[in-house]
Coordinates of C-alpha atoms in Angstrom, one line a residue:
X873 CA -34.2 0.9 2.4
X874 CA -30.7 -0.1 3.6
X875 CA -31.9 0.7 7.2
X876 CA -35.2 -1.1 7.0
X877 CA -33.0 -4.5 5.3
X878 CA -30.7 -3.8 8.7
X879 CA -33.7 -4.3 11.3
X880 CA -34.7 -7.4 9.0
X881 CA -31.4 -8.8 9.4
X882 CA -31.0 -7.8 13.2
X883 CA -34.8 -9.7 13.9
X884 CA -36.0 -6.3 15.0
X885 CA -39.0 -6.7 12.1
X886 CA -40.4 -9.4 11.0
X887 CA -41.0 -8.3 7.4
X888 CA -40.8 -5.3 5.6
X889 CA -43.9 -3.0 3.6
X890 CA -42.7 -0.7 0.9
X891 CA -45.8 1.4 0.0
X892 CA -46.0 3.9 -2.9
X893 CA -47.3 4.8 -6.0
X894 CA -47.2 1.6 -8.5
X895 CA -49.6 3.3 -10.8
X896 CA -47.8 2.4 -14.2
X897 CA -44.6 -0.1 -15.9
X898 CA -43.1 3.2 -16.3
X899 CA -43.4 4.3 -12.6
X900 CA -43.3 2.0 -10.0
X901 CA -41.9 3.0 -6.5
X902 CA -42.5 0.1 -4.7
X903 CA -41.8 -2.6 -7.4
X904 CA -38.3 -0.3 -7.5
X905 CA -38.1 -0.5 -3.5
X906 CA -38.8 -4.3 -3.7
X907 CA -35.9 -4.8 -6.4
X908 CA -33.5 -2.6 -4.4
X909 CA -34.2 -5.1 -1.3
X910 CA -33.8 -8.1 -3.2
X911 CA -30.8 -7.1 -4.6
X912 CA -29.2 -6.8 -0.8
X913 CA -30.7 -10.7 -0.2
X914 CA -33.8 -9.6 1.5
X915 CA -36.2 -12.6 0.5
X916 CA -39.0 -12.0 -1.4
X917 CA -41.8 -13.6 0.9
X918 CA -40.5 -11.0 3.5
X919 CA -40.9 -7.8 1.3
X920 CA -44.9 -7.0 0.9
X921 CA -45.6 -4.5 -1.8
X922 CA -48.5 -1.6 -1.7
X923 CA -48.7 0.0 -5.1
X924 CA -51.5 2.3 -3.8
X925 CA -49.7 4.2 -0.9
X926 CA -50.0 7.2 -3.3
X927 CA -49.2 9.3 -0.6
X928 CA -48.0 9.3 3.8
X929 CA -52.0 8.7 4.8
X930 CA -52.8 6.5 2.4
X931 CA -49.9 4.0 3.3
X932 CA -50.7 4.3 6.5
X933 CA -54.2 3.7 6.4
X934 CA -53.6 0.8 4.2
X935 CA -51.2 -1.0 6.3
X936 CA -53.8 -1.1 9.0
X937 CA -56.8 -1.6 6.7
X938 CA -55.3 -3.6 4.0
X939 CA -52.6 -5.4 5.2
X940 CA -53.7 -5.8 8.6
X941 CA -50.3 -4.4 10.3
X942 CA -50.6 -2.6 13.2
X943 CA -47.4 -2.3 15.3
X944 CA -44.6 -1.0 12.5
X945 CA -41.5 0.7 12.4
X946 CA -41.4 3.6 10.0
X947 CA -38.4 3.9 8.0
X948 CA -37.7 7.4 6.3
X949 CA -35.5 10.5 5.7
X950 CA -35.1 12.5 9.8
X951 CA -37.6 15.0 8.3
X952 CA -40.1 13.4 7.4
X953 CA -40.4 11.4 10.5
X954 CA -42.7 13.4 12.9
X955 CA -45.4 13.5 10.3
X956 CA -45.3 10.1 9.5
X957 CA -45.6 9.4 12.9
X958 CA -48.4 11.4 13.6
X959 CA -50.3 10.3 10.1
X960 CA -50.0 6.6 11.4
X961 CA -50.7 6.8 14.7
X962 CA -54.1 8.8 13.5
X963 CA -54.6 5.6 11.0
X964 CA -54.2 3.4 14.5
X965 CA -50.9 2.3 14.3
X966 CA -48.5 1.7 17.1
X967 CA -45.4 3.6 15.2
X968 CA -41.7 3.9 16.3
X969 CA -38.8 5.8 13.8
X970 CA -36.0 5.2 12.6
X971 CA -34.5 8.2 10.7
X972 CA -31.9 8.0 8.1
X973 CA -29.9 11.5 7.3
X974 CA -27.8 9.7 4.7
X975 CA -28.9 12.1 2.3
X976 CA -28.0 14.8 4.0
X977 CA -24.5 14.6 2.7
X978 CA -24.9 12.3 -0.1
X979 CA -27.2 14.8 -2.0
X980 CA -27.7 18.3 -0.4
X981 CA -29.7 19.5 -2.7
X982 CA -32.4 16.3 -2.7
X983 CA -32.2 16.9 0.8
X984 CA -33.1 20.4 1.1
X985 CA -36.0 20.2 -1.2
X986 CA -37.7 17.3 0.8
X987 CA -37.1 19.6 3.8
X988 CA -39.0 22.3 2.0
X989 CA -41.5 20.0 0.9
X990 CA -42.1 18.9 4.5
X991 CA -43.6 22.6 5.2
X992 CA -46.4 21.9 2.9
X993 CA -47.2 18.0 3.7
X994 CA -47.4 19.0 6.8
X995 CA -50.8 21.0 6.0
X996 CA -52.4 18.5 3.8
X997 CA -51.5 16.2 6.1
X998 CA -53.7 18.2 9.0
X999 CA -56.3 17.9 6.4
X1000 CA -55.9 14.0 5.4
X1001 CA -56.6 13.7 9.5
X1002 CA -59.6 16.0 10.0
X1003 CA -61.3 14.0 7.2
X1004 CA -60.0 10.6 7.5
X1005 CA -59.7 10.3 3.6
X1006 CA -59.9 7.0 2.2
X1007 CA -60.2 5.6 6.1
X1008 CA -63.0 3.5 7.1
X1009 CA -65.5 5.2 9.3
X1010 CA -64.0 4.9 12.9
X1011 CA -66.5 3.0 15.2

């Protein structure tokens, strides 16, 4: 989130989208990602908020379908980067990265099990392409 508040500042995005699962008061990613930026002096009319980016695909396919974005720069750990890229430019977006490997060294351990984790996104993210779910019917 510091990295994304950085290009803000710099005028290298116009606005950032923090997408995730807002499904409860008690559990709230992207009302906690939208806090976090206002906190740093992001203003508010330049933070959007998805609470149903339950997952990589569906954020992506909801910035396009939903929020109308199309050319974004995806902010996120190093290793999740390549399938994020892939998962949005499948959902039609024109996607750059920027990684952060802050964690890395700050928490090893959080680290390493995202790394782990990546292994297995990876094949539902093959799947989430093959059938487009939640994506409208291309034309």
């Amino acid at each position: 989130l510091d990295v994304a508040a950085d290009l803000l500042r710099r005028g290298r995005v116009d606005r950032i989208l923090v997408s995730g699962d807002g499904g409860s008061e008690h559990h709230d990613e992207p009302g906690a990602m939208r806090r976090h930026l206002l906190a740093r002096g992001i203003p508010g009319h330049l933070v959007v908020t998805d609470p149903e980016g339950r997952d990589t695909w569906a954020s992506c396919v909801r910035a396009a379908e939903v929020y109308d974005v199309h050319d974004v720069a995806l902010v996120s750990q190093t290793y999740h980067l390549p399938r994020a890229l892939a998962l949005a430019r499948a959902a039609g977006l024109d996607a750059v990265g920027v990684g952060d490997d802050s964690m890395r060294t700050a928490a090893p351990a959080v680290w390493n099990e995202g790394v782990a984790r990546e292994r297995l996104a990876a094949v539902k993210a093959g799947y989430d392409v093959l059938t487009r779910r939640g994506a409208a019917p291309r034309r």
